[in-house]
Structure formats: C-alpha cells, structure tokens
Coordinates of C-alpha atoms and ligand atoms in Angstrom, one line a residue:
X1 CA 8.1 -12.4 28.1
X2 CA 5.4 -14.6 26.8
X3 CA 6.3 -17.1 24.1
X4 CA 2.6 -16.9 22.7
X5 CA 1.9 -13.8 21.0
X6 CA -0.9 -11.4 21.5
X7 CA -1.6 -9.9 18.0
X8 CA -3.8 -6.9 17.6
X9 CA -5.3 -6.2 14.2
X10 CA -7.0 -3.0 13.3
X11 CA -7.7 -1.0 10.4
X12 CA -10.5 1.3 8.9
X13 CA -13.8 -0.3 8.2
X14 CA -13.9 -1.8 4.7
X15 CA -10.2 -2.7 4.7
X16 CA -11.0 -6.4 4.9
X17 CA -9.5 -6.9 8.3
X18 CA -12.4 -9.5 9.3
X19 CA -11.6 -11.6 6.2
X20 CA -7.9 -11.5 6.9
X21 CA -8.6 -12.7 10.5
X22 CA -11.0 -15.5 9.3
X23 CA -8.2 -16.8 7.0
X24 CA -5.7 -16.6 9.7
X25 CA -7.9 -19.1 11.7
X26 CA -6.7 -21.8 9.1
X27 CA -3.8 -22.0 11.2
X28 CA -4.9 -23.9 14.3
X29 CA -2.5 -22.6 16.7
X30 CA -4.2 -19.2 16.4
X31 CA -7.1 -18.3 18.4
X32 CA -9.4 -15.4 17.7
X33 CA -10.8 -13.7 20.6
X34 CA -14.8 -13.2 20.6
X35 CA -15.4 -9.7 21.7
X36 CA -18.2 -8.5 23.8
X37 CA -20.6 -5.7 22.5
X38 CA -23.6 -3.8 23.5
X39 CA -24.6 -3.1 20.0
X40 CA -27.5 -5.0 18.4
X41 CA -27.0 -8.3 16.7
X42 CA -27.0 -8.0 12.9
X43 CA -28.6 -10.5 10.5
X44 CA -26.1 -13.3 9.6
X45 CA -24.4 -12.9 13.1
X46 CA -24.2 -15.7 15.6
X47 CA -24.3 -15.0 19.4
X48 CA -21.0 -16.4 20.9
X49 CA -19.4 -16.7 17.7
X50 CA -19.6 -13.2 16.1
X51 CA -19.8 -11.3 19.5
X52 CA -21.1 -12.0 22.9
X53 CA -24.0 -9.6 23.1
X54 CA -24.9 -7.7 26.3
X55 CA -26.9 -4.7 27.3
X56 CA -25.2 -1.6 28.0
X57 CA -25.8 -2.2 31.7
X58 CA -24.4 -5.6 31.7
X59 CA -21.4 -4.3 29.9
X60 CA -20.8 -1.6 32.5
X61 CA -20.7 -4.3 35.0
X62 CA -18.2 -6.4 33.2
X63 CA -15.9 -3.3 33.0
X64 CA -16.4 -2.3 36.7
X65 CA -15.7 -6.0 37.8
X66 CA -12.4 -6.1 35.9
X67 CA -13.5 -8.6 33.3
X68 CA -12.4 -6.6 30.3
X69 CA -8.8 -6.7 29.0
X70 CA -9.6 -3.5 27.1
X71 CA -12.8 -1.7 25.9
X72 CA -14.0 1.2 23.9
X73 CA -17.0 3.1 22.8
X74 CA -17.5 3.1 19.0
X75 CA -20.6 4.6 17.3
X76 CA -22.2 4.9 20.7
X77 CA -21.9 1.1 21.7
X78 CA -19.5 -0.7 23.9
X79 CA -17.0 -3.2 22.5
X80 CA -14.5 -5.1 24.5
X81 CA -12.3 -8.1 25.0
X82 CA -13.2 -10.7 27.7
X83 CA -9.9 -11.1 29.6
X84 CA -10.3 -14.6 31.0
X85 CA -10.5 -16.3 27.7
X86 CA -7.5 -14.5 26.3
X87 CA -5.3 -15.5 29.4
X88 CA -6.7 -19.0 29.2
X89 CA -5.7 -19.6 25.5
X90 CA -2.2 -18.1 26.0
X91 CA -1.6 -20.3 28.9
X92 CA -2.7 -23.1 26.6
X93 CA 0.0 -22.1 24.2
X94 CA -2.1 -20.5 21.4
X95 CA -1.3 -17.2 19.7
X96 CA -4.4 -14.9 20.3
X97 CA -5.6 -12.4 17.7
X98 CA -7.7 -9.4 18.7
X99 CA -9.5 -7.7 16.0
X100 CA -10.3 -4.3 17.7
X101 CA -10.3 -0.7 17.2
X102 CA -7.4 1.8 17.8
X103 CA -8.6 2.9 21.1
X104 CA -8.7 -0.7 22.5
X105 CA -5.2 -1.4 20.7
X106 CA -3.4 1.3 22.7
X107 CA -4.8 0.0 25.9
X108 CA -3.6 -3.5 25.2
X109 CA -0.2 -2.0 24.4
X110 CA -0.1 -0.4 27.7
X111 CA -1.1 -3.5 29.6
X112 CA 0.9 -6.0 27.6
X113 CA 4.0 -4.3 26.2
X114 CA 5.1 -7.3 24.2
X115 CA 1.8 -7.3 22.2
X116 CA 2.1 -7.0 18.4
X117 CA 0.0 -4.4 16.9
X118 CA -0.7 -4.6 13.1
X119 CA -2.4 -2.0 11.2
X120 CA -4.1 -3.2 8.0
X121 CA -4.5 -0.5 5.2
X122 CA -6.7 -0.4 2.1
X123 CA -4.6 0.2 -1.0
X124 CA -6.1 3.8 -1.7
X125 CA -8.8 6.0 -0.6
X126 CA -10.6 5.3 -3.8
X127 CA -10.5 1.6 -3.2
X128 CA -11.7 2.0 0.3
X129 CA -14.8 3.9 -0.8
X130 CA -15.4 1.2 -3.5
X131 CA -15.2 -1.6 -1.0
X132 CA -17.6 0.3 1.5
X133 CA -20.0 1.0 -1.4
X134 CA -19.9 -2.4 -2.8
X135 CA -20.6 -4.4 0.5
X136 CA -23.8 -2.2 0.7
X137 CA -24.1 -2.1 4.5
X138 CA -23.9 1.7 4.8
X139 CA -25.8 4.5 3.1
X140 CA -24.1 7.5 1.5
X141 CA -23.9 9.5 4.7
X142 CA -22.6 6.5 6.7
X143 CA -20.0 5.9 4.1
X144 CA -18.9 9.5 4.4
X145 CA -18.6 8.9 8.3
X146 CA -16.6 5.7 7.8
X147 CA -14.1 7.8 5.4
X148 CA -13.8 10.3 8.1
X149 CA -13.1 7.9 10.8
X150 CA -10.6 6.1 8.5
X151 CA -8.5 9.4 8.5
X152 CA -8.6 9.6 12.3
X153 CA -7.6 5.9 12.7
X154 CA -4.8 6.2 10.3
X155 CA -3.3 9.1 12.4
X156 CA -3.1 6.6 15.3
X157 CA -1.4 3.8 13.2
X158 CA 2.0 5.5 14.0
X159 CA 1.8 3.9 17.4
X160 CA 1.6 0.3 15.9
X161 CA 4.3 -1.9 15.1
X162 CA 3.5 -2.9 11.6
X163 CA 1.6 -1.7 8.7
X164 CA 0.4 -4.1 6.0
X165 CA -1.6 -3.2 2.9
X166 CA -4.5 -5.4 2.0
X167 CA -4.3 -5.2 -1.7
X168 CA -4.6 -9.0 -2.2
X169 CA -6.0 -11.1 0.5
X170 CA -3.6 -14.1 0.3
X171 CA -0.6 -11.9 0.3
X172 CA -1.9 -9.8 3.2
X173 CA -2.5 -13.1 5.2
X174 CA 1.0 -14.2 4.4
X175 CA 2.5 -10.9 5.5
X176 CA 0.7 -11.2 8.8
X177 CA 2.1 -14.8 9.5
X178 CA 5.4 -13.6 8.4
X179 CA 5.4 -10.9 11.1
X180 CA 4.3 -13.6 13.6
X181 CA 7.1 -15.9 12.6
X182 CA 9.6 -13.1 13.0
X183 CA 8.2 -11.9 16.3
X184 CA 8.6 -15.6 17.7
X185 CA 12.3 -15.3 16.9
X186 CA 12.9 -12.2 18.9
X187 CA 15.7 -12.8 21.4
X188 CA 13.7 -11.6 24.3
X189 CA 11.1 -14.4 23.5
X190 CA 13.9 -17.1 23.4
X191 CA 16.2 -16.3 26.4
X192 CA 15.3 -19.8 27.7
X193 CA 17.1 -21.4 24.7
X194 CA 20.2 -19.2 25.2
X195 CA 20.4 -20.1 28.8
X196 CA 19.8 -23.7 28.2
X197 CA 22.8 -23.8 25.8
X198 CA 24.8 -21.7 28.1
X199 CA 24.3 -24.3 31.0
X200 CA 25.2 -27.2 28.5
X201 CA 28.4 -25.4 27.3
X202 CA 29.3 -24.8 30.9
X203 CA 29.5 -28.5 31.4
X204 CA 31.6 -29.2 28.4
Ligands
5GP1 P1 -18.8 -3.7 14.1 O1 -20.0 -3.0 14.7 O2 -18.7 -3.2 12.6 O3 -18.8 -5.2 14.1 O4 -17.3 -3.1 14.7 C1 -17.2 -1.8 14.8 C2 -15.7 -1.7 15.5 O5 -15.6 -2.1 16.6 C3 -14.6 -2.3 14.5 O6 -13.7 -1.3 14.2 C4 -14.1 -3.3 15.4 O7 -12.7 -3.6 15.0 C5 -14.1 -2.8 16.8 N1 -14.2 -3.8 17.7 C6 -14.8 -5.0 17.7 N2 -14.5 -5.7 18.8 C7 -14.0 -4.9 19.7 C8 -13.2 -5.1 20.9 O8 -13.5 -6.2 21.5 N3 -12.6 -4.0 21.3 C9 -12.5 -2.7 20.8 N4 -11.8 -1.8 21.3 N5 -13.0 -2.7 19.4 C10 -13.7 -3.7 18.9

C-alpha cells in the first residue's frame, strides 16, 4: 500500500470545494493535480494552471492511448486526470489531491483501492442556492440544473469514505487535514514500521 495519499475531493457545484483545495495547497507536501478538459477556457482561467485545455478530438486520443487516470463527460465536455503527473508526484513523496466529479471518483477507487474519497457538502440546500446565486456565474435556469445535479451527486456520496460539511472554510480545511493525518496512521500504510521493530526485537 502507498504511503502517499491519493485524495479525491468532490461535492456539488457551489459547495466551495475549489477554495478548500486552494487552501490545502498551503501545505507544501500536497500536490493538486491539474485536470485536462475539452471545455472552453473561461475569463480569469490560466492554461496549465486551471486546466490543460484540449479539443474533444485531442482528448479522445489521450483516453485511447491510456494517458488518463480517470475521465468523465460533464455538461457535454470531457474532463480527466493526466496519469503520469499523479504517479510522478506520488513517487516523489507528495500527497496528491484530485478535485473531480463523482463519476471520476468511482473510477479512481476502482483503480486505486487505497484512494481516500472525501465528499464536501454545503450546510443546507438553501445555502447552496444562495452561494450559486451570489457567485453570479449561472443564470436562473442553470442554477436549477446545478441543484438537480447536486441531488444526483449526493446519492453517489454513499460510496465515499468521508463527508465534510463546508460551513466554515477554515474548519472544513482542518477536517480534511485531520482525515489525511488519520489515513497516514492506518496499520496497512505502516507495516514497514511494524516489520522493522519486529526485526529489532528478534535481535534483542
Ligand atoms: P468546471 O467546468 O466548473 O470547472 O468543472 C465542472 C466539473 O468537472 C466539476 O464538478 C469538477 O469537479 C469536475 N472536474 C474537474 N476536473 C475533473 C477531472 O479531471 N475529472 C473529472 N472526472 N471531473 C473533473
């Protein structure tokens, strides 16, 4: 089992998971994977930082050549996690964070059974609606779509390992870090320590 963690963060649009991930990066041992997408670059986004942008055709080639650790279609666009960078960072001793949707999360769990899946929840439906309205990115119809999508996503959350409510940003970030610390102490991630001490004791 890997010592480094592969942590998946998902949650309904408007939950604030992006901000949670940004805050987590203040811990320099954590690496946030930059996803690939076939959707248009939005104002304020930076290629190679927010996403790696590809045409749908290029994306399909990346899938068929096995370059994606997971991928999903969301709102008609492809999204996926480039595999090589994740493996490189884990080999370099970093914990890797994936901010991805529920379809991708389940694929990651299949491929990496020790991945840690965390679902971020808004405090309430009314608060989710308020956050979506306040950020002003979607029109009324799109907000209703996001609310409908949130219901479906929460149904999948039962497959996750942890649920954390994002009521207060700092508390939510602390909870994610606590989960990560506890996961690092699982017996299955520390069998080398047990074996080393057993060997020492055998020599006593
Ligand atoms: P947006 O277009 O708003 O940036 O992202 C839309 C959705 O795609 C979000 O729910 C986000 O978590 C998800 N997403 C972003 N990157 C990936 C990825 O690499 N894989 C998957 N499966 N979903 C992603």
